[in-house]
PDB file of C-alpha atoms in Angstrom:
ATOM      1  CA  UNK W   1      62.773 -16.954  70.205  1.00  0.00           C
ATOM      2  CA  UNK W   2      63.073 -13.313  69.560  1.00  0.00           C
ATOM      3  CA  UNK W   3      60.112 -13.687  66.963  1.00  0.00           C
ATOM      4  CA  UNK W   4      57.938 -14.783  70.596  1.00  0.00           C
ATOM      5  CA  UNK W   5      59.640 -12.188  72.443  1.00  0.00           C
ATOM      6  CA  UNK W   6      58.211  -9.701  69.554  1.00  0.00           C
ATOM      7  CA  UNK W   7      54.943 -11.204  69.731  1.00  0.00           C
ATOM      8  CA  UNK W   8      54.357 -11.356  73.194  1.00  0.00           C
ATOM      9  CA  UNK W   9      55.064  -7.375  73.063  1.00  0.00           C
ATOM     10  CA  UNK W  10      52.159  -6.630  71.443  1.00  0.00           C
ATOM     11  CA  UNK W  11      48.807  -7.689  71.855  1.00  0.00           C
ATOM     12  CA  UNK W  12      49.090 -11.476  71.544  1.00  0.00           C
ATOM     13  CA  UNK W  13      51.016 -10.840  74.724  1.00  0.00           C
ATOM     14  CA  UNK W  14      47.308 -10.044  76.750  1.00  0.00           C
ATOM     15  CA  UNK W  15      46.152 -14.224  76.584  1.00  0.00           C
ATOM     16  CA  UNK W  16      47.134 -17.353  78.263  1.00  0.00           C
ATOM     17  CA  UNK W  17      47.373 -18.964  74.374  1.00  0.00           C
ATOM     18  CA  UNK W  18      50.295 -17.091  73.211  1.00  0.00           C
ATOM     19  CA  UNK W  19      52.065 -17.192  76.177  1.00  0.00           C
ATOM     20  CA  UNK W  20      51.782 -21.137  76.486  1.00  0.00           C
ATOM     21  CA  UNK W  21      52.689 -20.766  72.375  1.00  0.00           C
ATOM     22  CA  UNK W  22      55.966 -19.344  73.117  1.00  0.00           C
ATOM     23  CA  UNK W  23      56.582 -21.879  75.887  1.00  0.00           C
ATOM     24  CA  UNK W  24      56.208 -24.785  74.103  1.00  0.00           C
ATOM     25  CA  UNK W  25      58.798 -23.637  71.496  1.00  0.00           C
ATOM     26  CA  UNK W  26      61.027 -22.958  73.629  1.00  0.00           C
ATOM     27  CA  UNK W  27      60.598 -26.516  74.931  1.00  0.00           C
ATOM     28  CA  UNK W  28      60.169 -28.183  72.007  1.00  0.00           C
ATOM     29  CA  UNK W  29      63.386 -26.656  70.439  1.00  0.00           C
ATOM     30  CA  UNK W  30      65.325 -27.097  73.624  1.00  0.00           C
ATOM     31  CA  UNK W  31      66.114 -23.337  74.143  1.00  0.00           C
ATOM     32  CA  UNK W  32      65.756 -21.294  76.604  1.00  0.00           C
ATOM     33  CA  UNK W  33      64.255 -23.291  79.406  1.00  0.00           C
ATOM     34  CA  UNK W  34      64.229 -20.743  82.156  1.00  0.00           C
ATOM     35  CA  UNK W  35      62.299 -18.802  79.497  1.00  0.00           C
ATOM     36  CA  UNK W  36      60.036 -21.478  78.502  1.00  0.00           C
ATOM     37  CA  UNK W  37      59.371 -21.495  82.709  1.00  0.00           C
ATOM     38  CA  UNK W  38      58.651 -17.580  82.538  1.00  0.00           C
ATOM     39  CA  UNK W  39      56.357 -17.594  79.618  1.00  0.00           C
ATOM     40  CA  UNK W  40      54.267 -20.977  81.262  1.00  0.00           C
ATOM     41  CA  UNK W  41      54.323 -18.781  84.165  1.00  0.00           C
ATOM     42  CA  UNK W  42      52.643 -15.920  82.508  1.00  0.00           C
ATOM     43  CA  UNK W  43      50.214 -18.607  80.864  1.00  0.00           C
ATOM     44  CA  UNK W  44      49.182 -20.018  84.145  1.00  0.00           C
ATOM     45  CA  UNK W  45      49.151 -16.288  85.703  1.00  0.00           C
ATOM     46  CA  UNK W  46      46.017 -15.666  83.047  1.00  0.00           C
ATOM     47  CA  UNK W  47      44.514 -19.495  83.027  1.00  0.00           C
ATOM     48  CA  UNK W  48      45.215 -21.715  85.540  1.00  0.00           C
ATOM     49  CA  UNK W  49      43.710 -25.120  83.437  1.00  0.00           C
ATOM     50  CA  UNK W  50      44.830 -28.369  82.636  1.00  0.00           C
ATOM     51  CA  UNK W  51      47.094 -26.985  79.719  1.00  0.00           C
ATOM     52  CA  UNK W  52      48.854 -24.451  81.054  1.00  0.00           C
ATOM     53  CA  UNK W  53      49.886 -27.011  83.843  1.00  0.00           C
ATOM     54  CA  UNK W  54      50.914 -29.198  82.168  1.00  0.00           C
ATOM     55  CA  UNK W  55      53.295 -27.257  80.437  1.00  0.00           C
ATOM     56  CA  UNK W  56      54.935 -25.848  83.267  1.00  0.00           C
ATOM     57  CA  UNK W  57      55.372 -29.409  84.121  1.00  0.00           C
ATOM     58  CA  UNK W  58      56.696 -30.253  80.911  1.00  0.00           C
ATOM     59  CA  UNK W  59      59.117 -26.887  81.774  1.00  0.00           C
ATOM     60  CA  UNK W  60      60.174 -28.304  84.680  1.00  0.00           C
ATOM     61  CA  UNK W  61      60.725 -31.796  84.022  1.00  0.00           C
ATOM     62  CA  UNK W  62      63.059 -30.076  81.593  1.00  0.00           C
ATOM     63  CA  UNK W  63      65.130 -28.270  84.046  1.00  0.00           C
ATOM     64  CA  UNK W  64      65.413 -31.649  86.181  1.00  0.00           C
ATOM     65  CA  UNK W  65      62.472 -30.481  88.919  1.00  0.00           C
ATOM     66  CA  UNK W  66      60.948 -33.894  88.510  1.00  0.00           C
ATOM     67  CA  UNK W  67      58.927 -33.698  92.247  1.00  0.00           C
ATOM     68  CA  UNK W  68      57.941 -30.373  91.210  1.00  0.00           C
ATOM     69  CA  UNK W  69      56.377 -31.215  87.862  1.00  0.00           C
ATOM     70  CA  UNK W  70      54.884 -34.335  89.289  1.00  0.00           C
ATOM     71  CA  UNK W  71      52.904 -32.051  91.717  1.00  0.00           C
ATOM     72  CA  UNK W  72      52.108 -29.550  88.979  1.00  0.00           C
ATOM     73  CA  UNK W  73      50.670 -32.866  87.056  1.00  0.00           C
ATOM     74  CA  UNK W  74      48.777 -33.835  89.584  1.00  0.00           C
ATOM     75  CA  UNK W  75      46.801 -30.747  90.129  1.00  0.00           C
ATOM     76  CA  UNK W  76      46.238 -30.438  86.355  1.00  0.00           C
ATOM     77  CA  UNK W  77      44.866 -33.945  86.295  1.00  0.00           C
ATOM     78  CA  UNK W  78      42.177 -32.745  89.074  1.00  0.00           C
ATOM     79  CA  UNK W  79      41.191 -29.975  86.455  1.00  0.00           C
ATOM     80  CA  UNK W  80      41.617 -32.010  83.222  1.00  0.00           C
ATOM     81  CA  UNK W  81      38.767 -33.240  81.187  1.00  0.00           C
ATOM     82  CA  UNK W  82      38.248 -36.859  79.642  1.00  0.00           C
ATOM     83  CA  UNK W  83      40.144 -36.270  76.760  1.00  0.00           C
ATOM     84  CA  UNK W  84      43.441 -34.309  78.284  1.00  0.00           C
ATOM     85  CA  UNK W  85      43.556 -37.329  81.014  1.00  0.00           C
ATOM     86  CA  UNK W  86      43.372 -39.639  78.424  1.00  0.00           C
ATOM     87  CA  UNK W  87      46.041 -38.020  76.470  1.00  0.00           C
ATOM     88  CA  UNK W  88      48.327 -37.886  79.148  1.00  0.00           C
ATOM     89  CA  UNK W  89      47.849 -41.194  80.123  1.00  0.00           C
ATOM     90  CA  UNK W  90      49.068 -41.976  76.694  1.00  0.00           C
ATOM     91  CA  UNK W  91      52.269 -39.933  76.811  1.00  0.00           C
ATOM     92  CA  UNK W  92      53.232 -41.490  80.097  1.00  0.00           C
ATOM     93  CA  UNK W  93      52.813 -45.459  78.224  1.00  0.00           C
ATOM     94  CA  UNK W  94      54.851 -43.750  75.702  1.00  0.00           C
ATOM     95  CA  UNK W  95      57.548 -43.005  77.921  1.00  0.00           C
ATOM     96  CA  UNK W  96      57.534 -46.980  79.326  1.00  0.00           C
ATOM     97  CA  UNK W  97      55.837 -45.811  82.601  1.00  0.00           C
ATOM     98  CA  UNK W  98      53.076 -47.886  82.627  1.00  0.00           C
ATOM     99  CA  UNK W  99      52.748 -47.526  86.209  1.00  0.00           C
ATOM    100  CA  UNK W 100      51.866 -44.217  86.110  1.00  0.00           C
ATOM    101  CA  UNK W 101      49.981 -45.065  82.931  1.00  0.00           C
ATOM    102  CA  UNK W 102      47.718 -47.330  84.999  1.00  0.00           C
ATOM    103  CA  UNK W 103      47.294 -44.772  87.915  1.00  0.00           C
ATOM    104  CA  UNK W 104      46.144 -41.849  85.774  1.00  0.00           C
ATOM    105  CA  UNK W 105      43.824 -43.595  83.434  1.00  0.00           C
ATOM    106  CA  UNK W 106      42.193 -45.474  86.961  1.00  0.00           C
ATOM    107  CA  UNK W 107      41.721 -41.700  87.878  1.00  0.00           C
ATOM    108  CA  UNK W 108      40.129 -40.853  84.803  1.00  0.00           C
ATOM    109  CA  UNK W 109      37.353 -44.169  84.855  1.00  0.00           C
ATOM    110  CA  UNK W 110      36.795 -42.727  88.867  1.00  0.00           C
ATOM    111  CA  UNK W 111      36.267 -39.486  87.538  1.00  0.00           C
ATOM    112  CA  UNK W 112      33.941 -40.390  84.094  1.00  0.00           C
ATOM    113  CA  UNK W 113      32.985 -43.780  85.590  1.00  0.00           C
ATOM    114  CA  UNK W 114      30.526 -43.831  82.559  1.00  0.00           C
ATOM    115  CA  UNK W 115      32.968 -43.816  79.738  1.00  0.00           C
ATOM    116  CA  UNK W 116      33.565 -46.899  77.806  1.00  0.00           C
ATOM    117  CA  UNK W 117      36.881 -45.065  76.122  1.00  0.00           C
ATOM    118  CA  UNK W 118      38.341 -44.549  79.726  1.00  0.00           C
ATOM    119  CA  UNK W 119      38.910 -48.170  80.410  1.00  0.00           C
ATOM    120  CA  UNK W 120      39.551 -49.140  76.965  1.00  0.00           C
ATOM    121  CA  UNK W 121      42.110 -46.671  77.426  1.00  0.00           C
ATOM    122  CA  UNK W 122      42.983 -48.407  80.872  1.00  0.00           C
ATOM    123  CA  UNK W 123      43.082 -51.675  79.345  1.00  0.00           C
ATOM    124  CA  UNK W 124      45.499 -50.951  76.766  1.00  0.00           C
ATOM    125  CA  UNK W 125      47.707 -49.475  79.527  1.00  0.00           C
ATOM    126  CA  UNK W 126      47.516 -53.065  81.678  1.00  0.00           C
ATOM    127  CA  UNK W 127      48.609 -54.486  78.632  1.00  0.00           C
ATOM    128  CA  UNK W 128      51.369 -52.722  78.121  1.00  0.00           C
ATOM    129  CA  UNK W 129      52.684 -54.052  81.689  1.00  0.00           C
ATOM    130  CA  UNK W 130      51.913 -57.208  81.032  1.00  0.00           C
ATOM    131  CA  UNK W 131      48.505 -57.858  83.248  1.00  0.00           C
ATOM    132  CA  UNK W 132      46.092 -60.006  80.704  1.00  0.00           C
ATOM    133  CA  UNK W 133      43.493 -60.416  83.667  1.00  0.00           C
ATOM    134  CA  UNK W 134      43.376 -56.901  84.227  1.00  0.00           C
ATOM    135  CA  UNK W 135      43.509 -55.634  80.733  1.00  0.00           C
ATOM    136  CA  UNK W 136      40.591 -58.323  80.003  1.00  0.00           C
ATOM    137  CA  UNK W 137      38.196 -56.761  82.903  1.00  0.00           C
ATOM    138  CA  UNK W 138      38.967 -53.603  81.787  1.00  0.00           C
ATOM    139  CA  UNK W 139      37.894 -54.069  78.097  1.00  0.00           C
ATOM    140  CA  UNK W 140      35.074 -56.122  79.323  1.00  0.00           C
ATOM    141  CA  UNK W 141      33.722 -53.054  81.307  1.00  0.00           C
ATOM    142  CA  UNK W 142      34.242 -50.520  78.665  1.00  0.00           C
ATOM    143  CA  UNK W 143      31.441 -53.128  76.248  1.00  0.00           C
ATOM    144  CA  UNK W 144      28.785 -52.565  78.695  1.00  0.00           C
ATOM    145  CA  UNK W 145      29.066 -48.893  78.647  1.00  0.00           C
ATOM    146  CA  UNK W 146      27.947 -48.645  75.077  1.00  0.00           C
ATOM    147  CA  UNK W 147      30.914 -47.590  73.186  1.00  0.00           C
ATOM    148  CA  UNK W 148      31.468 -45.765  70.324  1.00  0.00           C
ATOM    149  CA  UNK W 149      32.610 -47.860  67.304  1.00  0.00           C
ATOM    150  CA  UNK W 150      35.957 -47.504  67.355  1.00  0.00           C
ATOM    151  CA  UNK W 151      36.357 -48.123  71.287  1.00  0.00           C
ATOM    152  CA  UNK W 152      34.295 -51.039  70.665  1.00  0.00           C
ATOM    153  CA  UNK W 153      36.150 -52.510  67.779  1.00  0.00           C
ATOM    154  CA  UNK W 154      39.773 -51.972  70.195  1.00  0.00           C
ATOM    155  CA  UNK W 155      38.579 -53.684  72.605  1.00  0.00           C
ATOM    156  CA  UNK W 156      37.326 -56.172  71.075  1.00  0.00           C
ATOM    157  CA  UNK W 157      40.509 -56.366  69.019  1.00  0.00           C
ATOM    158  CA  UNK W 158      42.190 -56.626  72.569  1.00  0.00           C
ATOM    159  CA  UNK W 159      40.107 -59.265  74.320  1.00  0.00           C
ATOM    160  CA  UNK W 160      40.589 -61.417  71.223  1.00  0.00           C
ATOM    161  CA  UNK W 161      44.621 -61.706  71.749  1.00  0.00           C
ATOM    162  CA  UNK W 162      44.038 -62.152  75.154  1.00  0.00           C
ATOM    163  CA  UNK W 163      41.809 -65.065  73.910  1.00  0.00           C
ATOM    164  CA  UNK W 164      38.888 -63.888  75.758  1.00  0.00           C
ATOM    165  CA  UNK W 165      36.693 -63.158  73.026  1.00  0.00           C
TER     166      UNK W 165
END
């Protein structure tokens, strides 16, 4: 921590980058949280973006301000591309909320409704829950949107144990 606080003195200190840096240490080490909140602050002060959202959000879900980083989520969802939807949608099946799971990954195939990987991506999260008909017409739609290989080969992998393939 006082290694950031050193950094962030000098002229790392002038961009969003370091300042989201030093954040995430602090929240990946578990240290500091109000700090963490400060330095995301300072990160979203310079670059308001799907990043440095979502690690005020991951600041605040630390401190307990669960309705707070939910809102911050949403927002960075709205600015998020493909690929940090996607990724997020991930983290929340790795947490067991498939729920959630399912509504962000739905936002990302309405927002890149051309994207085979989206609802591969969605698929995987209705199987998670447990919802074989909608997994299967999710992986159904993302082979008529010309996937890349590997999308292609998962969901084809996918529709096969659902014994729809």
């Amino acid at each position: 921590m006082a290694n950031a606080k050193q950094e962030l003195m000098g002229q790392k200190g002038f961009t969003w980058q370091a300042y989201a840096s030093a954040a995430n240490y602090a929240l990946a080490n578990k240290v500091a949280n109000d700090q963490a909140i400060a330095w995301a602050d300072q990160a979203l002060n310079i670059n308001r973006s799907f990043q440095t959202l979502q690690i005020k959000a991951n600041a605040l879900q630390a401190a307990d301000k669960k309705e707070d980083a939910e809102k911050l989520m949403k927002e960075a969802v709205a600015l998020g591309n493909e690929n940090d939807i996607n990724n997020y949608g991930y983290v929340l099946l790795q947490q067991g909320q498939n729920d959630k799971a399912i509504e962000v990954f739905t936002m990302n195939t309405t927002k890149f409704p051309t994207s085979a990987n989206t609802f591969d991506s969605l698929g995987e999260a209705y199987v998670a829950k447990g919802d074989s008909k909608n997994a299967i017409r999710n992986f159904k739609k993302a082979l008529t949107l010309s996937p890349p290989a590997a999308t292609k080969a998962n969901s084809e992998k996918y529709l096969k144990q659902l014994g729809a393939m």
